[in-house]
PDB file of C-alpha atoms and ligand atoms in Angstrom:
ATOM      1  CA  MET J   2       1.118   5.384 -16.267  1.00  0.00           C
ATOM      2  CA  ASP J   3      -2.076   7.352 -15.706  1.00  0.00           C
ATOM      3  CA  ASP J   4      -2.841   8.991 -12.384  1.00  0.00           C
ATOM      4  CA  LEU J   5      -5.795   8.032 -10.412  1.00  0.00           C
ATOM      5  CA  LEU J   6      -6.835   9.916  -7.305  1.00  0.00           C
ATOM      6  CA  VAL J   7      -8.062   7.364  -4.757  1.00  0.00           C
ATOM      7  CA  VAL J   8     -10.595   8.999  -2.440  1.00  0.00           C
ATOM      8  CA  THR J   9     -10.180   7.212   0.895  1.00  0.00           C
ATOM      9  CA  GLN J  10      -8.899   7.919   4.497  1.00  0.00           C
ATOM     10  CA  ASN J  11      -8.188   4.194   4.976  1.00  0.00           C
ATOM     11  CA  LEU J  12      -4.500   3.442   4.661  1.00  0.00           C
ATOM     12  CA  GLY J  13      -5.219  -0.272   4.230  1.00  0.00           C
ATOM     13  CA  LYS J  14      -7.399   0.460   1.163  1.00  0.00           C
ATOM     14  CA  ILE J  15      -4.734   2.810  -0.252  1.00  0.00           C
ATOM     15  CA  ARG J  16      -2.031   0.205   0.140  1.00  0.00           C
ATOM     16  CA  GLU J  17      -4.123  -2.446  -1.591  1.00  0.00           C
ATOM     17  CA  MET J  18      -5.275  -0.155  -4.341  1.00  0.00           C
ATOM     18  CA  SER J  19      -1.631   0.838  -5.127  1.00  0.00           C
ATOM     19  CA  SER J  20      -0.529  -2.715  -5.694  1.00  0.00           C
ATOM     20  CA  ILE J  21      -3.773  -3.614  -7.599  1.00  0.00           C
ATOM     21  CA  CYS J  22      -3.375  -0.504  -9.803  1.00  0.00           C
ATOM     22  CA  ALA J  23       0.302  -1.028 -10.723  1.00  0.00           C
ATOM     23  CA  PRO J  24      -0.269  -3.886 -13.155  1.00  0.00           C
ATOM     24  CA  LEU J  25      -3.238  -1.964 -14.612  1.00  0.00           C
ATOM     25  CA  ALA J  26      -0.844   0.896 -15.611  1.00  0.00           C
ATOM     26  CA  LEU J  27      -2.501   3.261 -13.091  1.00  0.00           C
ATOM     27  CA  ARG J  28      -0.675   5.163 -10.307  1.00  0.00           C
ATOM     28  CA  ALA J  29      -2.864   5.375  -7.262  1.00  0.00           C
ATOM     29  CA  LEU J  30      -2.582   8.800  -5.599  1.00  0.00           C
ATOM     30  CA  PRO J  31      -3.725   9.412  -2.089  1.00  0.00           C
ATOM     31  CA  ILE J  32      -5.973  12.486  -1.223  1.00  0.00           C
ATOM     32  CA  SER J  33      -3.142  13.980   0.838  1.00  0.00           C
ATOM     33  CA  ILE J  34      -1.583  15.227  -2.543  1.00  0.00           C
ATOM     34  CA  LEU J  35      -4.523  17.740  -2.735  1.00  0.00           C
ATOM     35  CA  ASN J  36      -3.078  19.586   0.325  1.00  0.00           C
ATOM     36  CA  LYS J  37      -6.633  20.325   1.355  1.00  0.00           C
ATOM     37  CA  THR J  38      -8.819  18.739   3.992  1.00  0.00           C
ATOM     38  CA  VAL J  39     -11.301  16.381   2.333  1.00  0.00           C
ATOM     39  CA  SER J  40     -14.118  15.011   4.338  1.00  0.00           C
ATOM     40  CA  TRP J  41     -17.543  13.446   3.859  1.00  0.00           C
ATOM     41  CA  GLN J  42     -20.476  12.022   5.826  1.00  0.00           C
ATOM     42  CA  GLU J  43     -21.384   8.441   4.984  1.00  0.00           C
ATOM     43  CA  GLU J  44     -25.190   8.617   5.446  1.00  0.00           C
ATOM     44  CA  GLY J  45     -26.246   6.455   2.506  1.00  0.00           C
ATOM     45  CA  SER J  46     -28.127   3.200   2.979  1.00  0.00           C
ATOM     46  CA  THR J  47     -26.191   1.480   0.125  1.00  0.00           C
ATOM     47  CA  PHE J  48     -22.564   0.993  -0.769  1.00  0.00           C
ATOM     48  CA  ARG J  49     -23.212   2.732  -4.058  1.00  0.00           C
ATOM     49  CA  GLU J  50     -24.646   5.937  -2.430  1.00  0.00           C
ATOM     50  CA  ASN J  51     -21.603   6.082  -0.125  1.00  0.00           C
ATOM     51  CA  ALA J  52     -19.121   5.553  -2.799  1.00  0.00           C
ATOM     52  CA  LEU J  53     -20.729   8.494  -4.789  1.00  0.00           C
ATOM     53  CA  THR J  54     -20.616  10.699  -1.651  1.00  0.00           C
ATOM     54  CA  LYS J  55     -16.883  10.078  -1.358  1.00  0.00           C
ATOM     55  CA  LEU J  56     -16.137  10.728  -5.019  1.00  0.00           C
ATOM     56  CA  ASN J  57     -18.154  14.013  -4.916  1.00  0.00           C
ATOM     57  CA  ALA J  58     -16.034  15.147  -1.988  1.00  0.00           C
ATOM     58  CA  VAL J  59     -13.116  15.877  -4.388  1.00  0.00           C
ATOM     59  CA  GLN J  60     -15.202  17.514  -7.128  1.00  0.00           C
ATOM     60  CA  GLY J  61     -13.691  20.897  -7.823  1.00  0.00           C
ATOM     61  CA  LEU J  62     -10.391  19.920  -6.183  1.00  0.00           C
ATOM     62  CA  TRP J  63      -9.127  17.461  -8.836  1.00  0.00           C
ATOM     63  CA  ALA J  64      -9.706  17.585 -12.575  1.00  0.00           C
ATOM     64  CA  GLY J  65      -8.308  14.191 -13.456  1.00  0.00           C
ATOM     65  CA  ALA J  66      -9.477  10.580 -12.952  1.00  0.00           C
ATOM     66  CA  SER J  67     -10.773   9.776  -9.431  1.00  0.00           C
ATOM     67  CA  LEU J  68     -11.935   6.591  -7.760  1.00  0.00           C
ATOM     68  CA  SER J  69     -13.686   5.867  -4.480  1.00  0.00           C
ATOM     69  CA  ASP J  70     -14.460   2.613  -2.686  1.00  0.00           C
ATOM     70  CA  ASP J  71     -17.266   1.875  -0.326  1.00  0.00           C
ATOM     71  CA  SER J  72     -17.013  -1.640   1.008  1.00  0.00           C
ATOM     72  CA  GLY J  73     -18.074  -3.772   3.896  1.00  0.00           C
ATOM     73  CA  LEU J  74     -18.861  -7.185   5.278  1.00  0.00           C
ATOM     74  CA  VAL J  75     -22.361  -8.727   5.025  1.00  0.00           C
ATOM     75  CA  VAL J  76     -23.537 -11.515   7.274  1.00  0.00           C
ATOM     76  CA  PRO J  77     -26.889 -12.774   5.995  1.00  0.00           C
ATOM     77  CA  LYS J  78     -27.732 -14.492   9.347  1.00  0.00           C
ATOM     78  CA  LEU J  79     -27.525 -11.094  11.043  1.00  0.00           C
ATOM     79  CA  GLY J  80     -29.812  -9.487   8.520  1.00  0.00           C
ATOM     80  CA  GLY J  81     -26.974  -8.087   6.506  1.00  0.00           C
ATOM     81  CA  GLU J  82     -24.981  -6.542   9.367  1.00  0.00           C
ATOM     82  CA  PRO J  83     -22.419  -4.903   9.632  1.00  0.00           C
ATOM     83  CA  GLY J  84     -23.008  -3.906   5.948  1.00  0.00           C
ATOM     84  CA  VAL J  85     -22.673  -0.188   5.283  1.00  0.00           C
ATOM     85  CA  TYR J  86     -21.840   0.278   9.015  1.00  0.00           C
ATOM     86  CA  SER J  87     -18.757  -2.043   8.816  1.00  0.00           C
ATOM     87  CA  SER J  88     -16.214   0.720   9.630  1.00  0.00           C
ATOM     88  CA  ARG J  89     -18.285   1.906  12.723  1.00  0.00           C
ATOM     89  CA  TYR J  90     -19.968  -1.254  13.834  1.00  0.00           C
ATOM     90  CA  ALA J  91     -18.785  -0.913  17.401  1.00  0.00           C
ATOM     91  CA  GLY J  92     -19.549   2.877  17.388  1.00  0.00           C
ATOM     92  CA  GLU J  93     -18.207   5.980  15.636  1.00  0.00           C
ATOM     93  CA  GLY J  94     -14.428   6.023  15.467  1.00  0.00           C
ATOM     94  CA  SER J  95     -14.163   2.414  16.602  1.00  0.00           C
ATOM     95  CA  SER J  96     -11.042   0.399  15.863  1.00  0.00           C
ATOM     96  CA  ASP J  97     -10.863  -2.551  13.488  1.00  0.00           C
ATOM     97  CA  LYS J  98     -10.343  -4.817  16.512  1.00  0.00           C
ATOM     98  CA  ALA J  99     -13.382  -3.393  18.371  1.00  0.00           C
ATOM     99  CA  ASN J 100     -15.481  -3.913  15.300  1.00  0.00           C
ATOM    100  CA  PHE J 101     -14.490  -7.488  14.678  1.00  0.00           C
ATOM    101  CA  GLU J 102     -14.742  -8.391  18.404  1.00  0.00           C
ATOM    102  CA  LYS J 103     -18.306  -7.039  18.395  1.00  0.00           C
ATOM    103  CA  LEU J 104     -19.123  -9.208  15.349  1.00  0.00           C
ATOM    104  CA  LEU J 105     -17.670 -12.328  17.005  1.00  0.00           C
ATOM    105  CA  HIS J 106     -19.711 -11.589  20.092  1.00  0.00           C
ATOM    106  CA  GLU J 107     -22.902 -11.131  17.978  1.00  0.00           C
ATOM    107  CA  MET J 108     -22.219 -14.468  16.346  1.00  0.00           C
ATOM    108  CA  ARG J 109     -21.164 -16.415  19.344  1.00  0.00           C
ATOM    109  CA  GLU J 110     -24.261 -18.631  19.268  1.00  0.00           C
ATOM    110  CA  LEU J 111     -24.147 -19.283  15.498  1.00  0.00           C
ATOM    111  CA  LYS J 112     -23.040 -22.798  14.434  1.00  0.00           C
ATOM    112  CA  ALA J 113     -20.622 -23.457  11.504  1.00  0.00           C
ATOM    113  CA  GLY J 114     -23.367 -23.642   8.868  1.00  0.00           C
ATOM    114  CA  ASP J 115     -24.787 -20.269   9.905  1.00  0.00           C
ATOM    115  CA  ARG J 116     -21.550 -18.253   9.683  1.00  0.00           C
ATOM    116  CA  ASP J 117     -21.589 -17.497   5.991  1.00  0.00           C
ATOM    117  CA  ALA J 118     -20.533 -13.917   5.054  1.00  0.00           C
ATOM    118  CA  PHE J 119     -19.274 -11.957   2.068  1.00  0.00           C
ATOM    119  CA  PHE J 120     -17.336  -8.730   1.476  1.00  0.00           C
ATOM    120  CA  VAL J 121     -18.690  -6.282  -1.083  1.00  0.00           C
ATOM    121  CA  THR J 122     -16.948  -3.408  -2.749  1.00  0.00           C
ATOM    122  CA  CYS J 123     -18.589  -0.735  -4.756  1.00  0.00           C
ATOM    123  CA  LEU J 124     -16.142   1.448  -6.777  1.00  0.00           C
ATOM    124  CA  ALA J 125     -17.196   4.788  -8.170  1.00  0.00           C
ATOM    125  CA  TYR J 126     -15.034   6.075 -11.000  1.00  0.00           C
ATOM    126  CA  ARG J 127     -15.056   9.448 -12.798  1.00  0.00           C
ATOM    127  CA  ALA J 128     -12.605   9.860 -15.745  1.00  0.00           C
ATOM    128  CA  HIS J 129     -12.626  13.684 -15.517  1.00  0.00           C
ATOM    129  CA  LEU J 130     -14.675  16.574 -14.141  1.00  0.00           C
ATOM    130  CA  ASP J 131     -17.639  16.246 -16.593  1.00  0.00           C
ATOM    131  CA  ALA J 132     -17.581  12.610 -17.031  1.00  0.00           C
ATOM    132  CA  LYS J 133     -20.477  10.276 -16.009  1.00  0.00           C
ATOM    133  CA  VAL J 134     -19.779   8.345 -12.882  1.00  0.00           C
ATOM    134  CA  GLN J 135     -19.302   4.490 -13.448  1.00  0.00           C
ATOM    135  CA  PHE J 136     -19.899   1.915 -10.731  1.00  0.00           C
ATOM    136  CA  PHE J 137     -18.238  -1.450 -10.427  1.00  0.00           C
ATOM    137  CA  TYR J 138     -18.931  -4.218  -7.849  1.00  0.00           C
ATOM    138  CA  GLY J 139     -16.793  -7.012  -6.465  1.00  0.00           C
ATOM    139  CA  CYS J 140     -17.716  -9.724  -3.975  1.00  0.00           C
ATOM    140  CA  LEU J 141     -15.747 -12.300  -1.957  1.00  0.00           C
ATOM    141  CA  THR J 142     -17.555 -15.130  -0.212  1.00  0.00           C
ATOM    142  CA  GLY J 143     -16.481 -16.945   2.911  1.00  0.00           C
ATOM    143  CA  ARG J 144     -17.426 -17.413   6.547  1.00  0.00           C
ATOM    144  CA  ILE J 145     -16.730 -15.914   9.898  1.00  0.00           C
ATOM    145  CA  ALA J 146     -14.164 -17.753  12.061  1.00  0.00           C
ATOM    146  CA  CYS J 147     -14.655 -18.229  15.810  1.00  0.00           C
ATOM    147  CA  ALA J 148     -11.428 -16.434  16.725  1.00  0.00           C
ATOM    148  CA  PRO J 149      -9.037 -13.976  15.026  1.00  0.00           C
ATOM    149  CA  GLU J 150      -6.011 -15.334  13.105  1.00  0.00           C
ATOM    150  CA  GLY J 151      -3.207 -13.523  11.177  1.00  0.00           C
ATOM    151  CA  GLN J 152      -1.541 -10.226  11.172  1.00  0.00           C
ATOM    152  CA  GLY J 153      -1.996  -8.892   7.668  1.00  0.00           C
ATOM    153  CA  GLY J 154      -4.686  -6.916   5.935  1.00  0.00           C
ATOM    154  CA  PHE J 155      -7.033  -4.641   7.802  1.00  0.00           C
ATOM    155  CA  GLY J 156     -10.656  -4.362   9.078  1.00  0.00           C
ATOM    156  CA  TYR J 157     -12.314  -7.879   9.399  1.00  0.00           C
ATOM    157  CA  ASP J 158      -9.586  -9.780   7.648  1.00  0.00           C
ATOM    158  CA  PRO J 159      -8.500 -11.623  10.851  1.00  0.00           C
ATOM    159  CA  ILE J 160     -11.905 -13.278  11.201  1.00  0.00           C
ATOM    160  CA  PHE J 161     -12.795 -13.884   7.536  1.00  0.00           C
ATOM    161  CA  LEU J 162     -12.187 -17.409   6.258  1.00  0.00           C
ATOM    162  CA  VAL J 163     -12.207 -17.277   2.433  1.00  0.00           C
ATOM    163  CA  ASP J 164     -14.070 -20.008   0.494  1.00  0.00           C
ATOM    164  CA  GLY J 165     -11.479 -22.524  -0.710  1.00  0.00           C
ATOM    165  CA  TYR J 166      -8.878 -21.599   1.868  1.00  0.00           C
ATOM    166  CA  GLN J 167      -8.236 -22.817   5.431  1.00  0.00           C
ATOM    167  CA  GLN J 168      -6.866 -19.465   6.532  1.00  0.00           C
ATOM    168  CA  THR J 169      -8.253 -16.089   7.259  1.00  0.00           C
ATOM    169  CA  LEU J 170      -7.649 -13.210   4.908  1.00  0.00           C
ATOM    170  CA  ALA J 171      -5.160 -11.724   7.449  1.00  0.00           C
ATOM    171  CA  ALA J 172      -3.118 -14.916   7.405  1.00  0.00           C
ATOM    172  CA  LEU J 173      -2.849 -14.949   3.625  1.00  0.00           C
ATOM    173  CA  PRO J 174       0.137 -13.112   1.894  1.00  0.00           C
ATOM    174  CA  GLU J 175      -1.071  -9.656   0.817  1.00  0.00           C
ATOM    175  CA  SER J 176      -0.310 -10.486  -2.759  1.00  0.00           C
ATOM    176  CA  GLU J 177      -2.738 -13.537  -2.620  1.00  0.00           C
ATOM    177  CA  LYS J 178      -5.441 -11.292  -0.973  1.00  0.00           C
ATOM    178  CA  ASN J 179      -5.022  -8.830  -3.730  1.00  0.00           C
ATOM    179  CA  LYS J 180      -5.542 -11.502  -6.384  1.00  0.00           C
ATOM    180  CA  ILE J 181      -8.902 -12.669  -5.016  1.00  0.00           C
ATOM    181  CA  SER J 182     -10.406  -9.876  -3.008  1.00  0.00           C
ATOM    182  CA  HIS J 183     -13.707  -8.119  -3.623  1.00  0.00           C
ATOM    183  CA  ARG J 184     -11.657  -4.879  -4.222  1.00  0.00           C
ATOM    184  CA  SER J 185      -9.505  -6.616  -6.762  1.00  0.00           C
ATOM    185  CA  ARG J 186     -12.499  -8.105  -8.542  1.00  0.00           C
ATOM    186  CA  ALA J 187     -14.177  -4.682  -8.821  1.00  0.00           C
ATOM    187  CA  MET J 188     -10.911  -3.224 -10.112  1.00  0.00           C
ATOM    188  CA  GLN J 189     -10.675  -5.838 -12.836  1.00  0.00           C
ATOM    189  CA  LYS J 190     -14.107  -4.692 -14.075  1.00  0.00           C
ATOM    190  CA  LEU J 191     -12.841  -1.121 -14.045  1.00  0.00           C
ATOM    191  CA  LYS J 192      -9.851  -2.285 -16.040  1.00  0.00           C
ATOM    192  CA  LYS J 193     -12.188  -3.814 -18.690  1.00  0.00           C
ATOM    193  CA  PHE J 194     -14.148  -0.600 -18.846  1.00  0.00           C
ATOM    194  CA  LEU J 195     -10.916   1.487 -19.342  1.00  0.00           C
ATOM    195  CA  ILE J 196      -9.665  -0.829 -22.086  1.00  0.00           C
ATOM    196  CA  LYS J 197     -13.029  -0.708 -23.898  1.00  0.00           C
ATOM    197  CA  ASN J 198     -13.029   3.037 -23.761  1.00  0.00           C
ATOM    198  CA  LEU J 199      -9.475   3.320 -24.996  1.00  0.00           C
ATOM    199  CA  LEU J 200     -10.435   1.221 -28.048  1.00  0.00           C
ATOM    200  CA  LYS J 201     -13.312   3.558 -28.765  1.00  0.00           C
ATOM    201  CA  LYS J 202     -11.019   6.540 -29.077  1.00  0.00           C
TER     202      LYS J 202
HETATM  203  P1  ITT Z  11     -12.944   5.390   3.567  1.00  0.00           P
HETATM  204  O1  ITT Z  11     -14.448   5.670   3.756  1.00  0.00           O
HETATM  205  O2  ITT Z  11     -12.086   6.544   3.889  1.00  0.00           O
HETATM  206  O3  ITT Z  11     -12.656   4.835   2.168  1.00  0.00           O
HETATM  207  P2  ITT Z  11     -13.435   3.335   5.521  1.00  0.00           P
HETATM  208  O4  ITT Z  11     -12.614   2.386   6.274  1.00  0.00           O
HETATM  209  O5  ITT Z  11     -14.360   4.160   6.440  1.00  0.00           O
HETATM  210  O6  ITT Z  11     -12.483   4.227   4.631  1.00  0.00           O
HETATM  211  P3  ITT Z  11     -15.725   2.126   4.354  1.00  0.00           P
HETATM  212  O7  ITT Z  11     -16.651   3.172   4.775  1.00  0.00           O
HETATM  213  O8  ITT Z  11     -15.801   1.642   2.850  1.00  0.00           O
HETATM  214  O9  ITT Z  11     -14.228   2.622   4.434  1.00  0.00           O
HETATM  215  O10 ITT Z  11     -15.811   0.908   5.305  1.00  0.00           O
HETATM  216  C1  ITT Z  11     -15.179  -0.205   4.967  1.00  0.00           C
HETATM  217  C2  ITT Z  11     -15.074  -1.067   6.193  1.00  0.00           C
HETATM  218  O11 ITT Z  11     -15.439  -2.450   5.859  1.00  0.00           O
HETATM  219  C3  ITT Z  11     -13.685  -1.059   6.569  1.00  0.00           C
HETATM  220  O12 ITT Z  11     -13.373  -0.031   7.551  1.00  0.00           O
HETATM  221  C4  ITT Z  11     -13.472  -2.454   7.131  1.00  0.00           C
HETATM  222  O13 ITT Z  11     -13.957  -2.536   8.471  1.00  0.00           O
HETATM  223  C5  ITT Z  11     -14.374  -3.282   6.279  1.00  0.00           C
HETATM  224  N1  ITT Z  11     -13.688  -3.742   5.075  1.00  0.00           N
HETATM  225  C6  ITT Z  11     -13.729  -3.252   3.758  1.00  0.00           C
HETATM  226  N2  ITT Z  11     -12.941  -3.941   2.958  1.00  0.00           N
HETATM  227  C7  ITT Z  11     -12.224  -4.787   3.716  1.00  0.00           C
HETATM  228  C8  ITT Z  11     -11.243  -5.736   3.513  1.00  0.00           C
HETATM  229  O14 ITT Z  11     -10.680  -5.888   2.362  1.00  0.00           O
HETATM  230  N3  ITT Z  11     -10.775  -6.421   4.555  1.00  0.00           N
HETATM  231  C9  ITT Z  11     -11.274  -6.304   5.750  1.00  0.00           C
HETATM  232  N4  ITT Z  11     -12.258  -5.423   6.072  1.00  0.00           N
HETATM  233  C10 ITT Z  11     -12.790  -4.646   5.112  1.00  0.00           C
END
């Protein structure tokens, strides 16, 4: 198994990454193994910029492979909100519940046909200190429910109804979410890249 430092403060992401990584022969390591305070400011206007900012936060602290994830929920009828502001939609430091309740409130007048939404993940991956950063995207389409449902997952999962399912992401077993999620789709692209590069060696 190869070690992969996953640059995130979000325990939900780390949990998902660990189980997505295992079948890819990667061991996801949390940043706590660095025994240093790692922080960053997410000031970018795109998922890609923010993913790169996070990855750069561990430069000089870790020589091996590292991965960051910037993700969020996009609602086209709200002009793309919450987008890159997903984690702080209800204000800096806001809870997942406060964020999704704000979104439900903003969408209270929108009818079923106007409630489309999608999750996006942008992964930034660096194989080692001098390697070029590679980006991988994943997307999951669905719509926003009118009320929360389910106890699993994190973030906006309780209000996100996945296309082709009658349940929210929070009501699906975590193993099912990890098969179809934006994060898992982006990770499959990373896997293809890793295999291609192994074959070149
Ligand atoms: P790090 O920056 O430390 O990785 P974060 O939670 O701040 O953690 P982001 O800046 O990428 O991460 O914001 C992502 C937000 O988007 C996250 O807090 C959730 O609100 C939402 N989100 C992303 N992926 C999600 C998922 O799979 N399910 C539900 N909500 C998700």
